[in-house]
Short mmCIF file of N, CA and C in Angstrom, two decimals:
data_model
loop_
_atom_site.label_atom_id
_atom_site.label_comp_id
_atom_site.label_asym_id
_atom_site.label_seq_id
_atom_site.Cartn_x
_atom_site.Cartn_y
_atom_site.Cartn_z
N MET A 1 0.86 -1.17 0.00
CA MET A 1 0.00 0.00 0.00
C MET A 1 0.90 1.23 0.00
N PRO A 2 0.69 2.16 -0.93
CA PRO A 2 1.53 3.36 -0.98
C PRO A 2 1.25 4.28 0.22
N ASP A 3 2.33 4.77 0.81
CA ASP A 3 2.18 5.75 1.89
C ASP A 3 1.56 7.01 1.33
N ALA A 4 0.71 7.64 2.12
CA ALA A 4 0.06 8.87 1.66
C ALA A 4 -0.25 9.76 2.84
N GLU A 5 -0.16 11.05 2.59
CA GLU A 5 -0.72 12.05 3.48
C GLU A 5 -2.04 12.45 2.85
N TRP A 6 -3.10 12.46 3.63
CA TRP A 6 -4.44 12.71 3.10
C TRP A 6 -4.93 14.08 3.52
N GLN A 7 -5.61 14.74 2.60
CA GLN A 7 -6.20 16.05 2.87
C GLN A 7 -7.58 16.07 2.21
N ILE A 8 -8.56 16.61 2.92
CA ILE A 8 -9.90 16.70 2.34
C ILE A 8 -9.89 17.76 1.23
N VAL A 9 -10.31 17.34 0.04
CA VAL A 9 -10.46 18.23 -1.11
C VAL A 9 -11.92 18.10 -1.53
N GLY A 10 -12.67 19.19 -1.44
CA GLY A 10 -14.11 19.08 -1.66
C GLY A 10 -14.68 18.25 -0.53
N THR A 11 -15.22 17.08 -0.87
CA THR A 11 -15.78 16.19 0.16
C THR A 11 -15.01 14.88 0.28
N VAL A 12 -13.91 14.73 -0.46
CA VAL A 12 -13.18 13.46 -0.51
C VAL A 12 -11.75 13.65 -0.01
N ALA A 13 -11.27 12.69 0.76
CA ALA A 13 -9.88 12.70 1.19
C ALA A 13 -9.00 12.38 -0.02
N ALA A 14 -8.03 13.26 -0.30
CA ALA A 14 -7.14 13.10 -1.45
C ALA A 14 -5.72 12.79 -0.95
N PRO A 15 -5.05 11.82 -1.60
CA PRO A 15 -3.72 11.43 -1.15
C PRO A 15 -2.61 12.27 -1.78
N ALA A 16 -1.50 12.38 -1.06
CA ALA A 16 -0.29 13.00 -1.59
C ALA A 16 0.90 12.19 -1.09
N ASN A 17 1.92 12.11 -1.93
CA ASN A 17 3.14 11.37 -1.61
C ASN A 17 4.28 12.08 -2.33
N ALA A 18 5.40 12.29 -1.65
CA ALA A 18 6.51 13.05 -2.23
C ALA A 18 6.99 12.44 -3.55
N ALA A 19 6.99 11.12 -3.65
CA ALA A 19 7.48 10.47 -4.87
C ALA A 19 6.41 10.35 -5.95
N ALA A 20 5.16 10.05 -5.57
CA ALA A 20 4.10 9.79 -6.55
C ALA A 20 3.36 11.04 -6.99
N GLY A 21 3.24 12.02 -6.10
CA GLY A 21 2.54 13.24 -6.43
C GLY A 21 1.35 13.49 -5.52
N PRO A 22 0.68 14.59 -5.70
CA PRO A 22 0.96 15.61 -6.71
C PRO A 22 2.24 16.39 -6.40
N GLY A 23 2.97 16.70 -7.45
CA GLY A 23 4.18 17.48 -7.30
C GLY A 23 3.89 18.96 -7.19
N GLU A 24 2.68 19.34 -7.58
CA GLU A 24 2.29 20.75 -7.52
C GLU A 24 0.86 20.86 -6.99
N ILE A 25 0.70 21.71 -5.98
CA ILE A 25 -0.62 22.05 -5.45
C ILE A 25 -0.68 23.57 -5.44
N THR A 26 -1.58 24.14 -6.24
CA THR A 26 -1.67 25.60 -6.33
C THR A 26 -2.34 26.18 -5.09
N ASP A 27 -2.33 27.51 -4.99
CA ASP A 27 -2.98 28.19 -3.87
C ASP A 27 -4.47 27.88 -3.82
N THR A 28 -5.08 27.59 -4.97
CA THR A 28 -6.51 27.27 -5.00
C THR A 28 -6.78 25.80 -4.66
N GLY A 29 -5.73 24.99 -4.57
CA GLY A 29 -5.89 23.58 -4.25
C GLY A 29 -5.85 22.65 -5.45
N PHE A 30 -5.63 23.21 -6.66
CA PHE A 30 -5.54 22.37 -7.86
C PHE A 30 -4.27 21.53 -7.79
N ARG A 31 -4.41 20.23 -8.05
CA ARG A 31 -3.32 19.27 -7.88
C ARG A 31 -2.92 18.67 -9.23
N SER A 32 -1.61 18.68 -9.52
CA SER A 32 -1.11 18.12 -10.77
C SER A 32 0.34 17.67 -10.58
N CYS A 33 0.95 17.19 -11.65
CA CYS A 33 2.35 16.75 -11.67
C CYS A 33 2.55 15.46 -10.88
N TYR A 34 2.19 14.36 -11.52
CA TYR A 34 2.30 13.04 -10.90
C TYR A 34 3.44 12.26 -11.53
N ALA A 35 4.00 11.33 -10.77
CA ALA A 35 5.12 10.52 -11.24
C ALA A 35 4.67 9.62 -12.39
N HIS A 36 5.61 9.34 -13.29
CA HIS A 36 5.35 8.48 -14.45
C HIS A 36 5.52 7.02 -14.02
N THR A 37 4.70 6.61 -13.05
CA THR A 37 4.73 5.28 -12.46
C THR A 37 3.29 4.83 -12.21
N ALA A 38 3.14 3.56 -11.83
CA ALA A 38 1.80 3.07 -11.47
C ALA A 38 1.27 3.83 -10.25
N ALA A 39 2.15 4.11 -9.28
CA ALA A 39 1.71 4.89 -8.11
C ALA A 39 1.29 6.29 -8.52
N GLY A 40 2.00 6.90 -9.45
CA GLY A 40 1.61 8.22 -9.94
C GLY A 40 0.24 8.19 -10.59
N ALA A 41 -0.04 7.14 -11.36
CA ALA A 41 -1.35 6.99 -12.00
C ALA A 41 -2.44 6.83 -10.94
N LEU A 42 -2.16 6.07 -9.89
CA LEU A 42 -3.10 5.90 -8.78
C LEU A 42 -3.39 7.24 -8.11
N PHE A 43 -2.34 7.98 -7.75
CA PHE A 43 -2.53 9.24 -7.06
C PHE A 43 -3.23 10.27 -7.95
N ALA A 44 -2.93 10.27 -9.25
CA ALA A 44 -3.61 11.17 -10.18
C ALA A 44 -5.11 10.86 -10.24
N SER A 45 -5.45 9.58 -10.31
CA SER A 45 -6.86 9.17 -10.37
C SER A 45 -7.61 9.57 -9.11
N ALA A 46 -7.01 9.30 -7.96
CA ALA A 46 -7.66 9.62 -6.68
C ALA A 46 -7.84 11.13 -6.51
N ASN A 47 -6.84 11.90 -6.91
CA ASN A 47 -6.94 13.35 -6.77
C ASN A 47 -7.93 13.95 -7.76
N PHE A 48 -8.03 13.38 -8.97
CA PHE A 48 -9.03 13.83 -9.94
C PHE A 48 -10.42 13.63 -9.36
N LEU A 49 -10.65 12.46 -8.77
CA LEU A 49 -11.95 12.18 -8.15
C LEU A 49 -12.25 13.22 -7.07
N ALA A 50 -11.29 13.47 -6.19
CA ALA A 50 -11.50 14.42 -5.09
C ALA A 50 -11.75 15.83 -5.61
N MET A 51 -10.95 16.28 -6.57
CA MET A 51 -11.13 17.64 -7.09
C MET A 51 -12.49 17.81 -7.76
N GLY A 52 -13.05 16.74 -8.29
CA GLY A 52 -14.38 16.81 -8.90
C GLY A 52 -15.49 17.09 -7.91
N THR A 53 -15.20 16.94 -6.61
CA THR A 53 -16.21 17.23 -5.58
C THR A 53 -16.09 18.64 -5.04
N ASP A 54 -15.11 19.39 -5.53
CA ASP A 54 -14.88 20.77 -5.07
C ASP A 54 -15.33 21.72 -6.17
N SER A 55 -16.44 22.42 -5.94
CA SER A 55 -17.00 23.29 -6.98
C SER A 55 -16.03 24.38 -7.41
N THR A 56 -15.09 24.77 -6.56
CA THR A 56 -14.13 25.81 -6.94
C THR A 56 -13.05 25.28 -7.86
N LEU A 57 -12.90 23.96 -7.96
CA LEU A 57 -11.86 23.38 -8.81
C LEU A 57 -12.41 22.77 -10.10
N ARG A 58 -13.72 22.62 -10.21
CA ARG A 58 -14.30 21.93 -11.38
C ARG A 58 -13.94 22.60 -12.70
N ALA A 59 -13.85 23.91 -12.72
CA ALA A 59 -13.51 24.60 -13.97
C ALA A 59 -12.09 24.28 -14.43
N ASP A 60 -11.22 23.89 -13.50
CA ASP A 60 -9.83 23.57 -13.84
C ASP A 60 -9.63 22.10 -14.22
N LEU A 61 -10.61 21.25 -13.94
CA LEU A 61 -10.45 19.82 -14.18
C LEU A 61 -10.09 19.45 -15.62
N PRO A 62 -10.57 20.17 -16.65
CA PRO A 62 -10.18 19.80 -18.01
C PRO A 62 -8.66 19.79 -18.23
N GLN A 63 -7.91 20.49 -17.40
CA GLN A 63 -6.44 20.45 -17.51
C GLN A 63 -5.91 19.04 -17.26
N LEU A 64 -6.69 18.22 -16.54
CA LEU A 64 -6.27 16.86 -16.22
C LEU A 64 -6.99 15.81 -17.05
N VAL A 65 -7.61 16.25 -18.16
CA VAL A 65 -8.33 15.34 -19.06
C VAL A 65 -7.54 15.21 -20.35
N ALA A 66 -7.44 13.98 -20.86
CA ALA A 66 -6.72 13.71 -22.09
C ALA A 66 -7.37 14.43 -23.27
N GLU A 67 -6.55 14.82 -24.23
CA GLU A 67 -7.04 15.48 -25.45
C GLU A 67 -8.02 14.56 -26.18
N GLY A 68 -9.03 15.17 -26.80
CA GLY A 68 -10.00 14.41 -27.57
C GLY A 68 -11.41 14.92 -27.35
N PRO A 69 -12.40 14.25 -27.95
CA PRO A 69 -13.79 14.69 -27.83
C PRO A 69 -14.29 14.75 -26.39
N GLY A 70 -13.81 13.84 -25.54
CA GLY A 70 -14.24 13.85 -24.14
C GLY A 70 -13.83 15.12 -23.42
N LYS A 71 -12.64 15.62 -23.74
CA LYS A 71 -12.17 16.86 -23.12
C LYS A 71 -13.02 18.03 -23.60
N ILE A 72 -13.32 18.06 -24.89
CA ILE A 72 -14.16 19.12 -25.45
C ILE A 72 -15.53 19.09 -24.79
N ALA A 73 -16.08 17.89 -24.62
CA ALA A 73 -17.41 17.77 -24.00
C ALA A 73 -17.40 18.27 -22.56
N VAL A 74 -16.37 17.93 -21.81
CA VAL A 74 -16.33 18.33 -20.41
C VAL A 74 -16.08 19.84 -20.26
N GLU A 75 -15.45 20.44 -21.26
CA GLU A 75 -15.21 21.88 -21.22
C GLU A 75 -16.46 22.68 -21.56
N THR A 76 -17.37 22.08 -22.34
CA THR A 76 -18.52 22.84 -22.83
C THR A 76 -19.84 22.51 -22.14
N VAL A 77 -19.92 21.36 -21.48
CA VAL A 77 -21.17 20.96 -20.84
C VAL A 77 -20.96 20.97 -19.33
N PRO A 78 -21.80 21.68 -18.59
CA PRO A 78 -21.63 21.67 -17.14
C PRO A 78 -21.84 20.28 -16.56
N ALA A 79 -21.02 19.94 -15.59
CA ALA A 79 -21.10 18.61 -14.98
C ALA A 79 -22.34 18.51 -14.10
N GLU A 80 -22.98 17.35 -14.18
CA GLU A 80 -24.11 17.08 -13.29
C GLU A 80 -23.56 16.30 -12.11
N ARG A 81 -23.82 16.78 -10.93
CA ARG A 81 -23.30 16.13 -9.73
C ARG A 81 -24.44 15.75 -8.81
N SER A 82 -24.33 14.57 -8.26
CA SER A 82 -25.29 14.14 -7.24
C SER A 82 -24.67 14.40 -5.87
N GLU A 83 -25.35 15.16 -5.07
CA GLU A 83 -24.85 15.45 -3.73
C GLU A 83 -25.58 14.62 -2.68
N SER A 84 -26.40 13.66 -3.10
CA SER A 84 -27.22 12.92 -2.15
C SER A 84 -26.40 12.00 -1.25
N ALA A 85 -25.42 11.32 -1.80
CA ALA A 85 -24.59 10.42 -1.00
C ALA A 85 -23.13 10.79 -1.22
N ARG A 86 -22.38 10.83 -0.16
CA ARG A 86 -20.97 11.18 -0.26
C ARG A 86 -20.13 9.91 -0.22
N ALA A 87 -19.00 9.95 -0.91
CA ALA A 87 -18.13 8.78 -0.99
C ALA A 87 -16.73 9.12 -0.52
N GLN A 88 -16.03 8.09 -0.06
CA GLN A 88 -14.61 8.18 0.25
C GLN A 88 -13.92 6.99 -0.40
N ILE A 89 -12.68 7.17 -0.76
CA ILE A 89 -11.89 6.07 -1.30
C ILE A 89 -11.68 5.05 -0.18
N ALA A 90 -11.94 3.78 -0.50
CA ALA A 90 -11.78 2.71 0.48
C ALA A 90 -10.69 1.73 0.09
N GLY A 91 -10.31 1.73 -1.20
CA GLY A 91 -9.29 0.82 -1.67
C GLY A 91 -9.04 1.03 -3.16
N PHE A 92 -8.09 0.26 -3.69
CA PHE A 92 -7.77 0.38 -5.12
C PHE A 92 -7.25 -0.94 -5.66
N ALA A 93 -7.30 -1.04 -6.99
CA ALA A 93 -6.65 -2.12 -7.72
C ALA A 93 -6.10 -1.50 -9.01
N VAL A 94 -4.86 -1.80 -9.33
CA VAL A 94 -4.29 -1.37 -10.61
C VAL A 94 -4.59 -2.51 -11.57
N THR A 95 -5.59 -2.31 -12.44
CA THR A 95 -6.03 -3.40 -13.31
C THR A 95 -5.22 -3.50 -14.59
N SER A 96 -4.58 -2.40 -15.00
CA SER A 96 -3.63 -2.45 -16.12
C SER A 96 -2.67 -1.29 -15.98
N TYR A 97 -1.43 -1.50 -16.46
CA TYR A 97 -0.44 -0.43 -16.40
C TYR A 97 0.60 -0.64 -17.49
N SER A 98 0.90 0.43 -18.21
CA SER A 98 2.05 0.50 -19.11
C SER A 98 2.61 1.90 -18.97
N LEU A 99 3.70 2.19 -19.64
CA LEU A 99 4.26 3.54 -19.55
C LEU A 99 3.33 4.60 -20.14
N ASP A 100 2.42 4.18 -21.03
CA ASP A 100 1.53 5.13 -21.71
C ASP A 100 0.13 5.21 -21.13
N ALA A 101 -0.32 4.18 -20.42
CA ALA A 101 -1.71 4.14 -19.97
C ALA A 101 -1.86 3.24 -18.76
N ALA A 102 -2.91 3.51 -18.00
CA ALA A 102 -3.22 2.67 -16.84
C ALA A 102 -4.72 2.70 -16.60
N THR A 103 -5.22 1.65 -15.98
CA THR A 103 -6.59 1.65 -15.47
C THR A 103 -6.51 1.40 -13.98
N ILE A 104 -7.00 2.37 -13.23
CA ILE A 104 -6.99 2.32 -11.78
C ILE A 104 -8.44 2.13 -11.33
N ASP A 105 -8.71 1.06 -10.62
CA ASP A 105 -10.05 0.79 -10.12
C ASP A 105 -10.11 1.24 -8.67
N LEU A 106 -10.83 2.33 -8.42
CA LEU A 106 -11.00 2.84 -7.07
C LEU A 106 -12.26 2.24 -6.46
N ALA A 107 -12.13 1.70 -5.27
CA ALA A 107 -13.30 1.23 -4.52
C ALA A 107 -13.75 2.39 -3.65
N LEU A 108 -15.02 2.76 -3.79
CA LEU A 108 -15.57 3.89 -3.04
C LEU A 108 -16.58 3.39 -2.02
N ALA A 109 -16.48 3.92 -0.81
CA ALA A 109 -17.47 3.63 0.23
C ALA A 109 -18.36 4.86 0.36
N TYR A 110 -19.64 4.68 0.10
CA TYR A 110 -20.60 5.79 0.16
C TYR A 110 -21.19 5.92 1.56
N SER A 111 -21.68 7.11 1.85
CA SER A 111 -22.27 7.39 3.16
C SER A 111 -23.52 6.55 3.43
N ASP A 112 -24.13 6.03 2.37
CA ASP A 112 -25.31 5.17 2.56
C ASP A 112 -24.93 3.68 2.62
N ALA A 113 -23.65 3.40 2.89
CA ALA A 113 -23.11 2.05 3.10
C ALA A 113 -22.91 1.24 1.82
N GLN A 114 -23.07 1.84 0.65
CA GLN A 114 -22.78 1.13 -0.60
C GLN A 114 -21.28 1.14 -0.87
N LEU A 115 -20.80 0.06 -1.50
CA LEU A 115 -19.44 0.01 -2.04
C LEU A 115 -19.57 0.00 -3.55
N VAL A 116 -18.73 0.79 -4.22
CA VAL A 116 -18.82 0.92 -5.67
C VAL A 116 -17.42 0.86 -6.27
N SER A 117 -17.30 0.16 -7.39
CA SER A 117 -16.08 0.12 -8.18
C SER A 117 -16.13 1.27 -9.19
N LEU A 118 -15.09 2.10 -9.21
CA LEU A 118 -15.02 3.21 -10.15
C LEU A 118 -13.70 3.12 -10.92
N PRO A 119 -13.69 2.42 -12.07
CA PRO A 119 -12.46 2.33 -12.86
C PRO A 119 -12.18 3.66 -13.57
N ILE A 120 -10.95 4.12 -13.46
CA ILE A 120 -10.53 5.36 -14.11
C ILE A 120 -9.36 5.04 -15.03
N LYS A 121 -9.53 5.36 -16.32
CA LYS A 121 -8.46 5.17 -17.30
C LYS A 121 -7.66 6.46 -17.39
N VAL A 122 -6.34 6.34 -17.31
CA VAL A 122 -5.47 7.50 -17.46
C VAL A 122 -4.43 7.21 -18.54
N VAL A 123 -4.00 8.27 -19.20
CA VAL A 123 -2.95 8.17 -20.22
C VAL A 123 -1.86 9.18 -19.89
N TRP A 124 -0.62 8.84 -20.26
CA TRP A 124 0.49 9.76 -20.04
C TRP A 124 0.54 10.72 -21.23
N GLN A 125 0.31 12.01 -20.95
CA GLN A 125 0.21 13.00 -22.01
C GLN A 125 0.75 14.33 -21.50
N ASP A 126 1.60 14.96 -22.27
CA ASP A 126 2.15 16.28 -21.91
C ASP A 126 2.81 16.27 -20.53
N GLY A 127 3.49 15.17 -20.20
CA GLY A 127 4.25 15.10 -18.97
C GLY A 127 3.45 14.88 -17.70
N ASP A 128 2.22 14.37 -17.82
CA ASP A 128 1.41 14.09 -16.63
C ASP A 128 0.36 13.04 -16.97
N TRP A 129 -0.21 12.42 -15.95
CA TRP A 129 -1.32 11.50 -16.16
C TRP A 129 -2.59 12.31 -16.40
N LYS A 130 -3.31 11.97 -17.46
CA LYS A 130 -4.57 12.64 -17.81
C LYS A 130 -5.68 11.59 -17.85
N VAL A 131 -6.84 11.97 -17.36
CA VAL A 131 -7.99 11.05 -17.33
C VAL A 131 -8.58 10.94 -18.73
N GLN A 132 -8.81 9.71 -19.16
CA GLN A 132 -9.40 9.43 -20.47
C GLN A 132 -10.92 9.37 -20.32
N LEU A 133 -11.62 10.24 -21.03
CA LEU A 133 -13.09 10.25 -20.99
C LEU A 133 -13.64 9.80 -22.34
N ASP A 134 -14.89 9.34 -22.35
CA ASP A 134 -15.51 8.98 -23.62
C ASP A 134 -15.95 10.25 -24.35
N ASP A 135 -16.55 10.10 -25.52
CA ASP A 135 -16.89 11.26 -26.34
C ASP A 135 -17.90 12.20 -25.69
N THR A 136 -18.65 11.70 -24.70
CA THR A 136 -19.64 12.55 -24.03
C THR A 136 -19.07 13.26 -22.80
N GLY A 137 -17.81 12.96 -22.47
CA GLY A 137 -17.20 13.56 -21.28
C GLY A 137 -17.38 12.73 -20.03
N ALA A 138 -17.83 11.48 -20.18
CA ALA A 138 -18.03 10.58 -19.03
C ALA A 138 -16.89 9.58 -18.95
N LEU A 139 -16.72 8.97 -17.79
CA LEU A 139 -15.75 7.89 -17.66
C LEU A 139 -16.17 6.75 -18.56
N PRO A 140 -15.22 6.13 -19.30
CA PRO A 140 -15.60 5.12 -20.28
C PRO A 140 -16.05 3.79 -19.69
N ILE A 141 -15.70 3.51 -18.44
CA ILE A 141 -16.14 2.28 -17.79
C ILE A 141 -17.11 2.67 -16.68
N ALA A 142 -18.31 2.15 -16.74
CA ALA A 142 -19.34 2.53 -15.77
C ALA A 142 -19.01 2.01 -14.37
N PRO A 143 -19.35 2.79 -13.35
CA PRO A 143 -19.21 2.29 -11.98
C PRO A 143 -20.10 1.07 -11.78
N ALA A 144 -19.69 0.20 -10.86
CA ALA A 144 -20.47 -1.01 -10.59
C ALA A 144 -20.49 -1.28 -9.08
N PRO A 145 -21.60 -1.83 -8.58
CA PRO A 145 -21.66 -2.13 -7.15
C PRO A 145 -20.67 -3.23 -6.77
N LEU A 146 -20.17 -3.15 -5.55
CA LEU A 146 -19.28 -4.17 -4.99
C LEU A 146 -19.94 -4.78 -3.76
N GLN A 147 -19.68 -6.05 -3.55
CA GLN A 147 -20.17 -6.71 -2.35
C GLN A 147 -19.18 -6.56 -1.19
N SER A 148 -17.89 -6.44 -1.55
CA SER A 148 -16.84 -6.34 -0.53
C SER A 148 -15.60 -5.72 -1.16
N LEU A 149 -14.56 -5.55 -0.37
CA LEU A 149 -13.28 -5.05 -0.87
C LEU A 149 -12.36 -6.18 -1.31
N GLY A 150 -12.90 -7.39 -1.46
CA GLY A 150 -12.11 -8.51 -1.95
C GLY A 150 -11.49 -8.17 -3.29
N GLY A 151 -10.18 -8.37 -3.44
CA GLY A 151 -9.48 -8.04 -4.68
C GLY A 151 -8.94 -6.63 -4.72
N TYR A 152 -9.25 -5.83 -3.72
CA TYR A 152 -8.75 -4.46 -3.64
C TYR A 152 -7.75 -4.34 -2.49
N ILE A 153 -6.82 -3.42 -2.63
CA ILE A 153 -5.90 -3.10 -1.55
C ILE A 153 -6.57 -2.01 -0.72
N PRO A 154 -6.84 -2.25 0.56
CA PRO A 154 -7.46 -1.21 1.39
C PRO A 154 -6.57 0.03 1.44
N TRP A 155 -7.18 1.20 1.25
CA TRP A 155 -6.42 2.45 1.18
C TRP A 155 -7.40 3.59 1.36
N SER A 156 -7.28 4.32 2.44
CA SER A 156 -8.20 5.44 2.65
C SER A 156 -7.59 6.46 3.59
N GLY A 157 -8.15 7.65 3.53
CA GLY A 157 -7.66 8.74 4.34
C GLY A 157 -8.58 9.13 5.47
N VAL A 158 -9.74 8.49 5.56
CA VAL A 158 -10.67 8.79 6.66
C VAL A 158 -11.23 7.50 7.22
#
């Protein structure tokens, strides 16, 4: 399990590690500059999720989205957010990794006691990990309910 210092960003605890990232946190809390490693891809994915819960950072999120139609969609269409149930990262699995791309499966524990798998695809682009979205600006792999954290490495900040 990667060591992390956790800080609440929006409503989600976000991890930081000197080696994995984020290497840069602006005065507004925007987080970027992750290591070109599997751990860097993990930390980039977790921080992207957390920043998406902070309304003051949502306008900056396209900076962390891979080039393509998904980035254009997310820049032009306001995000719809459900505030009914809050989630925290409960664990992760690195389901694929290469120097160019990774799929990080984050296990989320919701305030209503649900566990959900949220796979996030990232690609190495312009010197950082960028989230790959589909043409509509959504994550390309749909979240799915989990019965347990079996198969995941437990990892959380709260």
